[in-house]
Coordinates of C-alpha atoms in Angstrom, one line a residue:
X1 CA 81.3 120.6 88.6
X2 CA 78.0 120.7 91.1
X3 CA 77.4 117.5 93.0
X4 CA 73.9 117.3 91.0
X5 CA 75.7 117.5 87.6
X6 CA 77.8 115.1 89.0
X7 CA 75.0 112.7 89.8
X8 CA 73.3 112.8 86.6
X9 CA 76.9 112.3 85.0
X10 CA 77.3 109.0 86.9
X11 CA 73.8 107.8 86.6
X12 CA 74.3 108.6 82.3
X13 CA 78.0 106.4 82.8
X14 CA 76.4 103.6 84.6
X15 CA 73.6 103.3 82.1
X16 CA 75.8 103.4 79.6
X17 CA 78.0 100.2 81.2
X18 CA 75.1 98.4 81.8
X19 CA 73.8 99.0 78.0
X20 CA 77.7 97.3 77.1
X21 CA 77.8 94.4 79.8
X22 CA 78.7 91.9 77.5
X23 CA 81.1 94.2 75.8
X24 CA 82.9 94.5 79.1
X25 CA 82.3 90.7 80.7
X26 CA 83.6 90.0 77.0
X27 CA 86.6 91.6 77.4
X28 CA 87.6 89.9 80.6
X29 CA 86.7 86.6 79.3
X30 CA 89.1 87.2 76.1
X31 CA 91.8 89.0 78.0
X32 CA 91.9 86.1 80.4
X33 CA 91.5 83.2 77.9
X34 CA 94.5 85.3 75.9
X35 CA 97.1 84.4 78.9
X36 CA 97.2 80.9 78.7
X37 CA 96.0 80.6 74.6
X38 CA 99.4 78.5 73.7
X39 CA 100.2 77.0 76.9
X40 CA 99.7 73.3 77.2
X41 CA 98.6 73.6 81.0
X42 CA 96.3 76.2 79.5
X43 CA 94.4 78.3 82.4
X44 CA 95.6 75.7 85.0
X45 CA 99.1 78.0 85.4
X46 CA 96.6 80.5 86.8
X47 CA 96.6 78.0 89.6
X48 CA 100.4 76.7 89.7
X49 CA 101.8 80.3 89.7
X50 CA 100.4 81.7 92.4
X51 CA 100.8 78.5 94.5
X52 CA 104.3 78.3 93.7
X53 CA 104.8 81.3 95.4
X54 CA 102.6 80.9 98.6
X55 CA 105.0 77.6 99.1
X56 CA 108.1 79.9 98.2
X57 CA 106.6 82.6 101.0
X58 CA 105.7 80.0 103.7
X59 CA 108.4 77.2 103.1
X60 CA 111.5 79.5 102.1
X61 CA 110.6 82.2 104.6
X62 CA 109.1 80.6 107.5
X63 CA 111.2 77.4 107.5
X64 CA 114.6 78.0 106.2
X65 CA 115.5 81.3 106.8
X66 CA 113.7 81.2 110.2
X67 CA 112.2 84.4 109.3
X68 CA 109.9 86.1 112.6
X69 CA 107.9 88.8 113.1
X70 CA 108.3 90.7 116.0
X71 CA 105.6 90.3 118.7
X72 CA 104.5 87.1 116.6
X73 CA 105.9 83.4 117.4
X74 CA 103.0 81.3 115.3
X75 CA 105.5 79.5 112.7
X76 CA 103.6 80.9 110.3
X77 CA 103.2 84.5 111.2
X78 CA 105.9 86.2 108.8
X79 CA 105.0 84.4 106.3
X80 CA 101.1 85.0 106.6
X81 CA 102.3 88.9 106.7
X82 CA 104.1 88.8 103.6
X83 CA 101.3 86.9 101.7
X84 CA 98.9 89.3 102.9
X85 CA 101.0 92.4 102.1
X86 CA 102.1 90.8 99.0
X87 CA 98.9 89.7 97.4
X88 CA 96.6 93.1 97.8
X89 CA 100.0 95.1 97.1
X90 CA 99.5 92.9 93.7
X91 CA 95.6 94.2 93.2
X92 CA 96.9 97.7 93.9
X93 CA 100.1 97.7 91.4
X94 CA 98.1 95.8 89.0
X95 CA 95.1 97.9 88.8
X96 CA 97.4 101.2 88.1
X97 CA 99.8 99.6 85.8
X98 CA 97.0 98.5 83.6
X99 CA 94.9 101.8 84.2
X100 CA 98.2 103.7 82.9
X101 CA 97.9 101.8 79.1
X102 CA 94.8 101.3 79.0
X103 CA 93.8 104.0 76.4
X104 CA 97.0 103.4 74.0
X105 CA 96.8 99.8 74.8
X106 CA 93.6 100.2 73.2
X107 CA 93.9 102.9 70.8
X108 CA 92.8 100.8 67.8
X109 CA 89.6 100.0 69.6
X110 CA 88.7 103.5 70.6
X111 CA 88.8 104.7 66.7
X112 CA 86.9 102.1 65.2
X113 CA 84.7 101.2 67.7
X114 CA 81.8 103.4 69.8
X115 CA 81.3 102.7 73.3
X116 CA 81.0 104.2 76.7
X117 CA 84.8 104.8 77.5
X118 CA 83.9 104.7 81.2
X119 CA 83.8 100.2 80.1
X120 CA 88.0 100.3 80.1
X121 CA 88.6 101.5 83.7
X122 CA 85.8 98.9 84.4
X123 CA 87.5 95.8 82.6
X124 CA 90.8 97.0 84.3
X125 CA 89.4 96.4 87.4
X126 CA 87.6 93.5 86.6
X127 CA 90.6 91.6 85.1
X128 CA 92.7 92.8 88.1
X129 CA 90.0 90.9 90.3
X130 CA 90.2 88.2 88.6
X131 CA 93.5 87.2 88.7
X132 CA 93.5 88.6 92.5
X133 CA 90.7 86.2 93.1
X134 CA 92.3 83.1 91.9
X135 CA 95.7 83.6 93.7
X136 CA 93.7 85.0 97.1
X137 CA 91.6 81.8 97.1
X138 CA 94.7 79.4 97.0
X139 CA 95.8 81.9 100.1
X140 CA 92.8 81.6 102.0
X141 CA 92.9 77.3 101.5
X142 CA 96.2 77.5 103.1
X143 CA 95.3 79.6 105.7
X144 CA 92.2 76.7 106.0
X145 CA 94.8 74.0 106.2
X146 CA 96.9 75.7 108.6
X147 CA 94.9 76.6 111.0
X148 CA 95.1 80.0 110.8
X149 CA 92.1 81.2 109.3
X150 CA 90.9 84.4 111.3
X151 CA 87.4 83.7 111.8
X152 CA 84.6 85.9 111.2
X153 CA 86.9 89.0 110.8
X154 CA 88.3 88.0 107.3
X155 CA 84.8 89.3 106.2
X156 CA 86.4 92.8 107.2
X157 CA 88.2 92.4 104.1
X158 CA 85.7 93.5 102.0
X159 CA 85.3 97.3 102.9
X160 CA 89.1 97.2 102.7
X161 CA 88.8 95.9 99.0
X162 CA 86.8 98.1 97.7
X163 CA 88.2 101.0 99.2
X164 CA 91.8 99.9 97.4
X165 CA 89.9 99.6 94.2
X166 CA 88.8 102.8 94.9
X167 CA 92.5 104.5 95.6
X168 CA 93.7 102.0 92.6
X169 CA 91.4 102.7 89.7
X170 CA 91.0 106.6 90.3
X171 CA 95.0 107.7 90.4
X172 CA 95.1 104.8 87.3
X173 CA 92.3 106.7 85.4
X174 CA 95.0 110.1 86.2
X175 CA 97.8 108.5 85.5
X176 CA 96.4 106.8 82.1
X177 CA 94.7 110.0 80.4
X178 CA 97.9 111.8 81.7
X179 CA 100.1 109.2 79.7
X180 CA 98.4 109.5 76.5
X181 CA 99.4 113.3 76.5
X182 CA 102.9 112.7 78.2
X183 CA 104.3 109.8 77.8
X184 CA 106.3 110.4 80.4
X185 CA 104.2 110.0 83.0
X186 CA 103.5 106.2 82.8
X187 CA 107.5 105.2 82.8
X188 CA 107.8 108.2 85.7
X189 CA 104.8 106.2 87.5
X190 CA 106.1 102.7 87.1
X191 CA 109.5 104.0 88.9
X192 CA 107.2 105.6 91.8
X193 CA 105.8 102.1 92.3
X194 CA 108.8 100.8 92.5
X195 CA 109.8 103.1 95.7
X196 CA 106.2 103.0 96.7
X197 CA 106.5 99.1 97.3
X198 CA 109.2 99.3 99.8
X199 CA 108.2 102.4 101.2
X200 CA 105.3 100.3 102.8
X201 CA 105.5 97.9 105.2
X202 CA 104.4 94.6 103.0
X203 CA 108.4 93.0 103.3
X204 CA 109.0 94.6 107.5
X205 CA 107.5 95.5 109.9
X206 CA 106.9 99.2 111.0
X207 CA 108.1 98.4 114.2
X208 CA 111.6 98.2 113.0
X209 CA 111.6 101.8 111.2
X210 CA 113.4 104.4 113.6
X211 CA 110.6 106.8 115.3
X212 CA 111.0 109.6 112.8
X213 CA 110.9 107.5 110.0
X214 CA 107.7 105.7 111.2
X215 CA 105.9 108.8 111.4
X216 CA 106.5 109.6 107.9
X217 CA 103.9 106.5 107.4
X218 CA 101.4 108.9 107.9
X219 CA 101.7 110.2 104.4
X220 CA 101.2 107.0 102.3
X221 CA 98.1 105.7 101.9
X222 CA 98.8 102.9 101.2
X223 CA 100.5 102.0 104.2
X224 CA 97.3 101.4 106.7
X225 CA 95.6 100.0 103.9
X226 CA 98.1 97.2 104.0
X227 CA 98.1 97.2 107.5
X228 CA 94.5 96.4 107.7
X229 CA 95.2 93.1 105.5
X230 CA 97.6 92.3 108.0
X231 CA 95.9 92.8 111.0
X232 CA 93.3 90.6 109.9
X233 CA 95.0 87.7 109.0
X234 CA 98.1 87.9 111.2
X235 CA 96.8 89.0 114.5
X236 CA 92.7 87.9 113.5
X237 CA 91.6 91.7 114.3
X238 CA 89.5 94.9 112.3
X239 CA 91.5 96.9 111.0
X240 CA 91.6 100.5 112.6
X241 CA 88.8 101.7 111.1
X242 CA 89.8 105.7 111.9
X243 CA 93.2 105.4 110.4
X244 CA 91.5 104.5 106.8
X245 CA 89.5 107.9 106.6
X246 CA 92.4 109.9 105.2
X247 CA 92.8 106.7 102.2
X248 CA 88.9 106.6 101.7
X249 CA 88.7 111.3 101.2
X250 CA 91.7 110.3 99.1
X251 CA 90.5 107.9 97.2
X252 CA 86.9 109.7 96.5
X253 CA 88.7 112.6 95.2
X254 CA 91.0 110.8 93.0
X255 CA 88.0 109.1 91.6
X256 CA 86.2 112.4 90.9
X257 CA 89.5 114.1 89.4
X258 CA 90.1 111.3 87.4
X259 CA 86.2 111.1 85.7
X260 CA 86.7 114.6 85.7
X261 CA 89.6 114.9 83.5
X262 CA 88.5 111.2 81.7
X263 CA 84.9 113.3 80.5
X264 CA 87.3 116.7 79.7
X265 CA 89.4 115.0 77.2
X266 CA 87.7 112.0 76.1
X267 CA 87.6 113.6 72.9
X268 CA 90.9 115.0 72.4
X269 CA 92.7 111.4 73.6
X270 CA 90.8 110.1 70.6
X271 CA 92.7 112.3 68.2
X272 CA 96.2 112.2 70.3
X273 CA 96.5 108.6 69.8

């Protein structure tokens, strides 16, 4: 597709969001309100489950098992590491998992119902950000109340954000058209996540990994990515900026494959499900 067909693609999509905003802020609003419908704590589990497993990380792993990072003796250093690997890990996984069902989670809603079909990888991403936000928050007031905030480098966060919503939401737009035709591919995918996870460093350090094993790091993306998270709220540094190119050309052309093959067989997903 030429880059100005492209643009005038992505210009009609956007138009066509913005036309459905309250079809989309809807959706996140319902989906949210759907978690915690017959719960008698209601939303405030939001809350209790993510803090349940900050004081898990910090008191279980920091305090009892003595866990350390190498190179770090703050008493909160491994644990900071795992939160931060752990949490935007979460984004990521959740992101792609709902990306991958998002078309026959939705099936019913696609035949009875027109709207731009560009709005369901939106409210994926939206949802995901939700809940990411909530259980971030209660990170970043513990970091607050121990002292270990990282100054005016957690704003580097941001960048880093948007560039895993980026890698996230483009191979979940693949994987999810991909699993209405084969549905294969989304129990294949959920296995390669599982591997994926400990393939990164979110649980260790890469300092650990033998030499020839570390260089293999090279090859996941999502592996400096992390990193970045870490560096910033473990050591209070940027990231290395030039080791995120490679995610960022990744991520760009998994978000034009996966329009691509979205707009290709919009229609014919329609009649498959």
């Amino acid at each position: 597709m030429p880059f100005s067909s492209l643009l005038l693609s992505s210009g009609d999509m956007l138009r066509g969001v913005w036309r459905y905003r309250g079809f989309v802020l809807g959706s996140v609003r319902r989906d949210f309100q759907a978690r915690y419908v017959n719960a008698a704590l209601g939303a405030l589990w939001s809350l209790l489950s993510p803090l349940a497993m900050i004081l898990v990380y910090t008191v279980i792993f920091a305090q009892v098992m003595k866990s350390k990072l190498p190179g770090a003796d703050a008493p909160f250093a491994y644990s900071i590491y795992l939160c931060a690997g752990v949490l935007t890990w979460g984004l990521f996984a959740e992101i792609t998992a709902r990306a991958q069902g998002m078309f026959l989670d939705q099936a019913n809603l696609l035949k009875k119902i027109s709207f731009p079909r560009i709005c369901l990888p939106l409210i994926v991403v939206l949802n995901a950000l939700v809940n990411f936000g909530i259980i971030f928050g209660l990170f970043v007031l513990f970091l607050l109340a121990s002292g270990n905030f990282p100054g005016l480098v957690f704003f580097a966060i941001v960048p880093l954000l948007i560039l895993e919503v980026l890698f996230a939401i483009g191979l979940g737009m693949i994987v999810g058209v991909l699993n209405v035709f084969f549905r294969d591919v989304g129990q294949f995918f959920s296995i390669v996540m599982q591997f994926w996870f400990w393939l990164t460093p979110i649980v260790y350090a890469p300092s650990i990994l033998p030499e020839p094993v570390r260089g293999l790091l090279v090859f996941n993306p999502m592996a400096p990515l992390i990193a970045g998270f870490q560096d910033i709220f473990v050591a209070g540094r940027a990231p290395a900026w030039d080791g995120l190119l490679a995610p960022l050309v990744l991520a760009l052309l998994l978000c034009a494959a996966g329009l691509r093959l979205f707009r290709a067989r919009s229609g014919e997903m329609v009649d498959e499900l």
